Each structure stands twice: as C-alpha cells, then as structure tokens.
PDB file of C-alpha atoms in Angstrom:
ATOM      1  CA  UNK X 437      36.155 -14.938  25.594  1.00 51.00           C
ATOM      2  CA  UNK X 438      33.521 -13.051  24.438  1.00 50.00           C
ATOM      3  CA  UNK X 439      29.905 -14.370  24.299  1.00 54.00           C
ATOM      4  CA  UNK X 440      28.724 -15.935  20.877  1.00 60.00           C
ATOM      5  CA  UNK X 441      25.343 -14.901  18.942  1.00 47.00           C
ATOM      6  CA  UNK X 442      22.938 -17.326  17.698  1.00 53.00           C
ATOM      7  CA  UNK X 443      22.269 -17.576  14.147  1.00 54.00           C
ATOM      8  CA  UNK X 444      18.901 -16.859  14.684  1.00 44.00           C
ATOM      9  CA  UNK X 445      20.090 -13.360  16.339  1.00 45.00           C
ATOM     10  CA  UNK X 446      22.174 -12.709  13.200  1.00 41.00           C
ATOM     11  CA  UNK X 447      19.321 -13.308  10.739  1.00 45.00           C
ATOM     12  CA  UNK X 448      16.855 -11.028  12.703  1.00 47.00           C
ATOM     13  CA  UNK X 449      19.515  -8.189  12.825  1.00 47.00           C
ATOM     14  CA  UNK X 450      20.016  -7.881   9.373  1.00 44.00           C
ATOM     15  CA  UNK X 451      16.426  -8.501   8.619  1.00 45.00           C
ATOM     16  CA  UNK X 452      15.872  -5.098  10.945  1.00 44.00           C
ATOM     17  CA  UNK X 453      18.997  -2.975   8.952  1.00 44.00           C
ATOM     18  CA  UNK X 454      17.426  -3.844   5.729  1.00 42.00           C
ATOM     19  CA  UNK X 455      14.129  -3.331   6.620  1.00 47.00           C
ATOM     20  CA  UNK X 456      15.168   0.269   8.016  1.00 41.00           C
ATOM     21  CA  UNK X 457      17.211   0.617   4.724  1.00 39.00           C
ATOM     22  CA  UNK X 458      14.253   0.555   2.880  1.00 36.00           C
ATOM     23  CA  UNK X 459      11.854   3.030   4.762  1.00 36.00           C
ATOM     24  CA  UNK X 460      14.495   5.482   4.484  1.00 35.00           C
ATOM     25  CA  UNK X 461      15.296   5.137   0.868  1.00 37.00           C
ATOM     26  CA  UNK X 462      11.603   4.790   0.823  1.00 37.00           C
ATOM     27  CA  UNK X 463      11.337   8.030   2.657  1.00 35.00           C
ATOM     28  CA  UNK X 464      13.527   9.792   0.082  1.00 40.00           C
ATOM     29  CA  UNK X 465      11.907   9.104  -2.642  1.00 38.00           C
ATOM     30  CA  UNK X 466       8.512  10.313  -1.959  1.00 39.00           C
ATOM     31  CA  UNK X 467      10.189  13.726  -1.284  1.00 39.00           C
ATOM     32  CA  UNK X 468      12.209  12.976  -4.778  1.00 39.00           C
ATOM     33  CA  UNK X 469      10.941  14.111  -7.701  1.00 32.00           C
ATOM     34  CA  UNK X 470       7.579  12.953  -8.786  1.00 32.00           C
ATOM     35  CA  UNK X 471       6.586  11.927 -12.115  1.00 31.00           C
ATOM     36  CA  UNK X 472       5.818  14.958 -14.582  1.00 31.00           C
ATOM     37  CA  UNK X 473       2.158  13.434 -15.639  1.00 32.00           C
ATOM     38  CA  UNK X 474       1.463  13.894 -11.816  1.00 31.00           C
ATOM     39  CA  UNK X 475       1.735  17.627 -12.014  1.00 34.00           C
ATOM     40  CA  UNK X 476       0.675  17.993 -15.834  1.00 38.00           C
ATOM     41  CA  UNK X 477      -2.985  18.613 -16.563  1.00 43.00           C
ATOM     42  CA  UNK X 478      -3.504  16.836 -20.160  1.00 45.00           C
ATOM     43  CA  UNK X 479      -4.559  19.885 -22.804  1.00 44.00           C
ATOM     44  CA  UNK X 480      -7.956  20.103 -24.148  1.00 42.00           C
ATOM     45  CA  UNK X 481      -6.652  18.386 -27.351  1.00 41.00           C
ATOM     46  CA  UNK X 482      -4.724  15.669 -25.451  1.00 41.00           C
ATOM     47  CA  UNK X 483      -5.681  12.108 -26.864  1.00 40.00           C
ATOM     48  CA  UNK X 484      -5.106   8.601 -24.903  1.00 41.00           C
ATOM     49  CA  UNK X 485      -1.164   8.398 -26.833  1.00 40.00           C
ATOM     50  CA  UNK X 486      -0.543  12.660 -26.216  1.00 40.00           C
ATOM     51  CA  UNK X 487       2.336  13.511 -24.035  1.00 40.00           C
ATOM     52  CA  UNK X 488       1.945  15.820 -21.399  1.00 42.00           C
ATOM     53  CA  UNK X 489       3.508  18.915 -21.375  1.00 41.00           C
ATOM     54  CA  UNK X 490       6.845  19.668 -19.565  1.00 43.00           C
ATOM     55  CA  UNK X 491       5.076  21.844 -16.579  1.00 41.00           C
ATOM     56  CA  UNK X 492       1.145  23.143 -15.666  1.00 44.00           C
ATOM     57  CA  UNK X 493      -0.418  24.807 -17.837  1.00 51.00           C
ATOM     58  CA  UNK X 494      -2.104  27.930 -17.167  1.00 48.00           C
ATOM     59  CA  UNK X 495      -6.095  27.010 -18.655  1.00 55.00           C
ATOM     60  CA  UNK X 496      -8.543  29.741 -18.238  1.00 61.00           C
ATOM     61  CA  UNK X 497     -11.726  28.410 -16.672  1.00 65.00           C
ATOM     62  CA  UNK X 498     -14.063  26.818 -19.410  1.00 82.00           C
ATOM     63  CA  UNK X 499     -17.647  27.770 -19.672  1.00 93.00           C
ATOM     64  CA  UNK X 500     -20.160  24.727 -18.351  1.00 97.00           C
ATOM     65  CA  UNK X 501     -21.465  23.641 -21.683  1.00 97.00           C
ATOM     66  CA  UNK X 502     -24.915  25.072 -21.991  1.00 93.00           C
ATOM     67  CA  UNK X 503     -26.864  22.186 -22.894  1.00 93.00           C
ATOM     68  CA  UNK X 504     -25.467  20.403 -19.682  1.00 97.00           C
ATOM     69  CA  UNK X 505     -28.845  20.378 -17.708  1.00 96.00           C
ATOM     70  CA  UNK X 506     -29.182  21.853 -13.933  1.00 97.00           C
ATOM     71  CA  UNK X 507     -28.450  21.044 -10.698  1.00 97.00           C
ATOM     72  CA  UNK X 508     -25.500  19.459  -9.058  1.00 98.00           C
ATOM     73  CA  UNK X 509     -23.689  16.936 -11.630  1.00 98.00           C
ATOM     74  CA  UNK X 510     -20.885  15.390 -13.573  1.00 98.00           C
ATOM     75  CA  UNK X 511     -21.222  17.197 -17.012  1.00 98.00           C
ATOM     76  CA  UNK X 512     -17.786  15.567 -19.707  1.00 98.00           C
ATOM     77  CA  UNK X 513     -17.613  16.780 -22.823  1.00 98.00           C
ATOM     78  CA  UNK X 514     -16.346  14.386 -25.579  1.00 98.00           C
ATOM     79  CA  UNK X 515     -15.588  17.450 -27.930  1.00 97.00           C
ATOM     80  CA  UNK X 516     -13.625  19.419 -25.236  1.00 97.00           C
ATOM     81  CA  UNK X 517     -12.521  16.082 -23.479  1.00 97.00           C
ATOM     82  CA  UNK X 518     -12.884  18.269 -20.390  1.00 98.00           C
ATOM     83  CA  UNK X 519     -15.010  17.136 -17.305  1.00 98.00           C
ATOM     84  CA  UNK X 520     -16.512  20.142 -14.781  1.00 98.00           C
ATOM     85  CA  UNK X 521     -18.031  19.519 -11.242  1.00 98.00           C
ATOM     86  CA  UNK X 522     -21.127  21.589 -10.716  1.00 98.00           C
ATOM     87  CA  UNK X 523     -22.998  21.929  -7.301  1.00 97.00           C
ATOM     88  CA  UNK X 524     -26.236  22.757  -7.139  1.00 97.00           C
ATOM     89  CA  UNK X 525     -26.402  26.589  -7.537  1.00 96.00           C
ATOM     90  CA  UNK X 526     -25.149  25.400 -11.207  1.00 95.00           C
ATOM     91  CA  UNK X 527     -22.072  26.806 -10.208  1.00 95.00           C
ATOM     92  CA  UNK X 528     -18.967  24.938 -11.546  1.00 96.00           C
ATOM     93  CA  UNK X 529     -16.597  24.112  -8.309  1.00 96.00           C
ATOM     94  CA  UNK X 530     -13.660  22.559 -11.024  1.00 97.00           C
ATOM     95  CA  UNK X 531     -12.920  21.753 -14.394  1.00 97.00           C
ATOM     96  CA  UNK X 532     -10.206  19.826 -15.466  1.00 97.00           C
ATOM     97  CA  UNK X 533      -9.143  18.411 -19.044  1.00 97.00           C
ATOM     98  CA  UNK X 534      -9.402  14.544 -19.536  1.00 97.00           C
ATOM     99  CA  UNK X 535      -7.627  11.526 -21.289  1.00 97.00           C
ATOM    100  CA  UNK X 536     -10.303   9.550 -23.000  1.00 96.00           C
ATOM    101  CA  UNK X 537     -10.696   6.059 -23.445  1.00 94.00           C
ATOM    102  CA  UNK X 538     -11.299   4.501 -27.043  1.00 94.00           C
ATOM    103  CA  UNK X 539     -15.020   3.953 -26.272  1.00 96.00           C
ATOM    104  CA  UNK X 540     -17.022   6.882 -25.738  1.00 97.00           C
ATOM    105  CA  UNK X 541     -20.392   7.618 -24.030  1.00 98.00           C
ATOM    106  CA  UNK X 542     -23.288   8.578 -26.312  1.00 98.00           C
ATOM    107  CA  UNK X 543     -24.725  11.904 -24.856  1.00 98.00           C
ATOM    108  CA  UNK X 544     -27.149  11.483 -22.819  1.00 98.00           C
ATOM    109  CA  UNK X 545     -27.714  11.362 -18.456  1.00 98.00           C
ATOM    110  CA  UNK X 546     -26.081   8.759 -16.788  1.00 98.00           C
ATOM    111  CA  UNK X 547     -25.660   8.223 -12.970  1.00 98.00           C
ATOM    112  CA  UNK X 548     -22.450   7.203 -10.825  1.00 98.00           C
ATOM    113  CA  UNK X 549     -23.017   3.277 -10.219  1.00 97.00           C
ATOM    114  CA  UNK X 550     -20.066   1.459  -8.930  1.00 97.00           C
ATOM    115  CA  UNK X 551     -17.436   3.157  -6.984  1.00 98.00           C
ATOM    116  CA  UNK X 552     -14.211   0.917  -6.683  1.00 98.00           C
ATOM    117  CA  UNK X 553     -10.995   2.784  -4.543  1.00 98.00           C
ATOM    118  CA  UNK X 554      -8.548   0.778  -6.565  1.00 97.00           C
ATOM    119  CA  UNK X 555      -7.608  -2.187  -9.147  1.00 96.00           C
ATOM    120  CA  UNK X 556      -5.740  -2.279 -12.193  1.00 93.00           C
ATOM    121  CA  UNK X 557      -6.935  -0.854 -15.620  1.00 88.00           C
ATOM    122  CA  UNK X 558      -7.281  -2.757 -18.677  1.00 80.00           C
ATOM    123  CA  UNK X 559      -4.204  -1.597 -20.118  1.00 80.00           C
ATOM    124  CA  UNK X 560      -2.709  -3.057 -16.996  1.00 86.00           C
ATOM    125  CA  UNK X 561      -2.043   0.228 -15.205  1.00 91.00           C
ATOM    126  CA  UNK X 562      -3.395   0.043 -11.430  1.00 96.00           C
ATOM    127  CA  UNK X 563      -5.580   2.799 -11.485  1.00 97.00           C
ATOM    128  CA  UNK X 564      -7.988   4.455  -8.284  1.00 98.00           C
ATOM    129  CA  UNK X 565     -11.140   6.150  -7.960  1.00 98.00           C
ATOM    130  CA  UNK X 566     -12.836   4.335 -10.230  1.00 98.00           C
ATOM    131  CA  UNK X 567     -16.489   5.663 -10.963  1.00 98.00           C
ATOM    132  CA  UNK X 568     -18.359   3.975 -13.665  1.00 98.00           C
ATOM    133  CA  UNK X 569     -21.339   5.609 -15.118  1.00 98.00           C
ATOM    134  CA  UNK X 570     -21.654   3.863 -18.560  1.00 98.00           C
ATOM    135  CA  UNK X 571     -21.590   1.136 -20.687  1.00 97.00           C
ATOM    136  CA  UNK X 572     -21.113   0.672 -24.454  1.00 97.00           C
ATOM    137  CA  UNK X 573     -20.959  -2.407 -26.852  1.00 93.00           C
ATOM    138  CA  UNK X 574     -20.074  -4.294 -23.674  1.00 95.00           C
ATOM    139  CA  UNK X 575     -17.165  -1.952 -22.425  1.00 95.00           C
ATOM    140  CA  UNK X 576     -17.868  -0.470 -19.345  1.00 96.00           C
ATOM    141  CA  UNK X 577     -17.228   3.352 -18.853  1.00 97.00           C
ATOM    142  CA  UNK X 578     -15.634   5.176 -15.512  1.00 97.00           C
ATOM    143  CA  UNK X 579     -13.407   7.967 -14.673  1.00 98.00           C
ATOM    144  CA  UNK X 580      -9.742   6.545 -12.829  1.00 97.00           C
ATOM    145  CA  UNK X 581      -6.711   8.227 -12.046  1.00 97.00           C
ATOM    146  CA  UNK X 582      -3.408   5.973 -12.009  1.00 97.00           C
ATOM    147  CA  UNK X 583      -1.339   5.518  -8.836  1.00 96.00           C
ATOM    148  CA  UNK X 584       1.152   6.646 -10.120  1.00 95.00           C
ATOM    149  CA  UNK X 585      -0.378   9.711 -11.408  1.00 92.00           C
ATOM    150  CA  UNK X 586       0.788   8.919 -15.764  1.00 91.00           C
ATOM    151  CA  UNK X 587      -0.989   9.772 -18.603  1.00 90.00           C
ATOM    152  CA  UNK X 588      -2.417   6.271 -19.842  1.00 89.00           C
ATOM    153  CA  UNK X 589      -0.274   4.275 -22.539  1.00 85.00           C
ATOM    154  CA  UNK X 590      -1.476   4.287 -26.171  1.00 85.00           C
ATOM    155  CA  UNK X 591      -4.032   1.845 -26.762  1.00 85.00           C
ATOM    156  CA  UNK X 592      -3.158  -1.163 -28.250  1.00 86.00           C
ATOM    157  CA  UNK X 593      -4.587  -1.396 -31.827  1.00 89.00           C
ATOM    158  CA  UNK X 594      -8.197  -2.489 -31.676  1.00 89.00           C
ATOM    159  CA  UNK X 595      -8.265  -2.186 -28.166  1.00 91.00           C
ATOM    160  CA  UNK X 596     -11.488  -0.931 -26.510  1.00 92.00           C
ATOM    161  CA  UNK X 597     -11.329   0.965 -23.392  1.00 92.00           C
ATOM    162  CA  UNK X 598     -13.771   2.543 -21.684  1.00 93.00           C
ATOM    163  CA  UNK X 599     -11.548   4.347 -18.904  1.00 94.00           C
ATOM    164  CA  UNK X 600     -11.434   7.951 -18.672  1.00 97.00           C
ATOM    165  CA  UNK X 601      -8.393   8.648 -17.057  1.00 97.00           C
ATOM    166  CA  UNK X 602      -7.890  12.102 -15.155  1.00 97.00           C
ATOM    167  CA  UNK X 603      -4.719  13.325 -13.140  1.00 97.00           C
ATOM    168  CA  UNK X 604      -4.005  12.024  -9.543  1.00 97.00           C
ATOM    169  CA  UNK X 605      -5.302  15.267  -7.661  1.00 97.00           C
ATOM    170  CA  UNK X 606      -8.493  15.498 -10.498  1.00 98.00           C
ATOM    171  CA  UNK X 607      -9.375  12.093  -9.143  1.00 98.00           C
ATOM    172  CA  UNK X 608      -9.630  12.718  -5.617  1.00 98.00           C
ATOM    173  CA  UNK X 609     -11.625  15.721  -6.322  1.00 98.00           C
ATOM    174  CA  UNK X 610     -14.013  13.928  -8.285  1.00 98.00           C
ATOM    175  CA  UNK X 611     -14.156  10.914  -6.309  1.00 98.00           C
ATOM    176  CA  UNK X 612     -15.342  13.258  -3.404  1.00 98.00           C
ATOM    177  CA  UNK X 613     -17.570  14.877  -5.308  1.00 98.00           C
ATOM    178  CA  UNK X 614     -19.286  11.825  -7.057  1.00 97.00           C
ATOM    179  CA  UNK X 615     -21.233   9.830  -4.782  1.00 96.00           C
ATOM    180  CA  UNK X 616     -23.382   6.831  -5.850  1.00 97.00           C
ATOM    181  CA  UNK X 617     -26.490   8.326  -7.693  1.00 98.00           C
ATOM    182  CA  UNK X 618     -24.564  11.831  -8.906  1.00 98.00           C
ATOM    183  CA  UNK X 619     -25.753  12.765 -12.297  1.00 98.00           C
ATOM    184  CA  UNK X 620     -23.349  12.872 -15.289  1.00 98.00           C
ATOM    185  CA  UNK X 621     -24.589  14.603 -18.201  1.00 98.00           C
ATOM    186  CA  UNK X 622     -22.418  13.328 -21.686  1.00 98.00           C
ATOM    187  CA  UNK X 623     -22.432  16.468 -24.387  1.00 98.00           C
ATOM    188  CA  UNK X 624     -21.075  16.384 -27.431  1.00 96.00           C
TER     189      UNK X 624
END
C-alpha cells in the first residue's frame, strides 16, 4: 500500500505549481507586447486628453529656447510643451515633448526640491520619478512618468493638476539628470 501525503504536503505543492505558474506567465508577458504610450513620444501639440500616435515619431531636434538662461538646467516650455536637458557647455543632451498638467508654472527659475521614486498621481495613476519644482494656487508642480508608461487620462472637469507627465524612458533620463538643486527655467 502505498504511503499517504499529509494535507499539509498537498497544500504546499500546489501553492509551489501556482506560484511557478505565475512567474512564467509573468515572464511572458514582459516579453509581450508593451503598451503603445510606452513607445509613443506625445507630439508637440499633445494635450493631457491627446492620444498618442500609433508608432515613434521621427521629431527633429528643437532649438533650446533662447531666453532659457545658461548653464546646466531643466528649461520646459509651456508653448512647445517640450522639456530639454542642458549640461553645462549649454549644450542640450535631450529633448523630449511633454503631457501637461492643468496647472501651469509661471515663467520664471525654479529648482528641483523633492525627489520621490514612486506613488500614485492625483488622477490615481501610480506614477515614478517624481521631481517637483513648483507650486501654484496650492497645486504642487513635478515631472512623473507612469509605471505603466500611458499617456495620463483626461482631467476630470475642474480638476487641477500640477503633474507633468513624460514617457517611461523620458523619466529615467530626467530623473538622472535632475538632482536636488538643478535649475529649471519655465518659458513661455
């Protein structure tokens, strides 16, 4: 007669199968296919309830606004909703198109303050690299990425958001770039 298995034998068995069923599925879908707002840049005229287009776009690099001051910095331009990282030869290392939030920065210098790796935006979205710089009538202004590398949701009607939201690979760039205390020049 064969030897029984106790129930507690059972339970951790199938715990382990389903626990391996997941890390492979898992597996499989990070080499699936990845959201299309992960590998879209948002256009220059992209607003927070655009759509991104179906596959990268080819941009030509912009020109660092002139009245952006020297040095290394942050210069984002509300007109071109476009951010560009500049080192300290003044020479721009990246640009990159932006979704805005509903509450923009007057122009002016601001500095990185808080640097947060992750929480959840307030339009619910958990979001990364946060870098706040600003704050207006109470709203509090930073650049984010989402996880999951989307374009952010429409705004709710009335809603004021202060979140400048930038692709997935755009926000690691930045995030290295921008330590505590790196300028950011707003222009118009």
């Amino acid at each position: 007669m064969p030897a029984r298995l106790p129930s507690w034998a059972w339970v951790t068995g199938l715990t382990t199968g389903a626990i391996a069923a997941v890390v492979v599925l898992a597996v499989q879908a990070d080499q699936g296919t990845k959201p299309v707002a992960a590998t879209t840049r948002p256009s220059a005229s992209a607003t927070a309830d655009a759509k991104p287009s179906a596959g990268p776009e080819k941009e030509e690099p912009a020109a660092v606004p002139a009245d952006s001051g020297t040095g290394r910095r942050i210069v984002y331009s509300l007109g071109e909703k476009r951010v560009w990282l500049v080192d300290a030869s003044d020479t721009p290392r990246r640009s990159f198109a932006v979704w805005p939030g509903t509450v923009a920065p007057d122009p002016g210098t601001y500095t990185i303050g808080e640097r947060t790796p992750a929480t959840t935006g307030s339009d619910g979205v958990p979001v990364e690299h946060i870098m706040y710089f600003a704050q207006k009538s109470g709203v509090f202004i930073a650049f984010s990425n989402a996880v999951d590398g989307s374009s952010p949701p429409p705004a709710e009607p009335g809603a004021q958001t202060g979140g400048i939201r930038i692709t997935k690979p755009d926000g690691k760039a930045l995030w290295t770039f921008g330590a505590a205390g790196t300028t950011v020049r707003v222009v118009e």
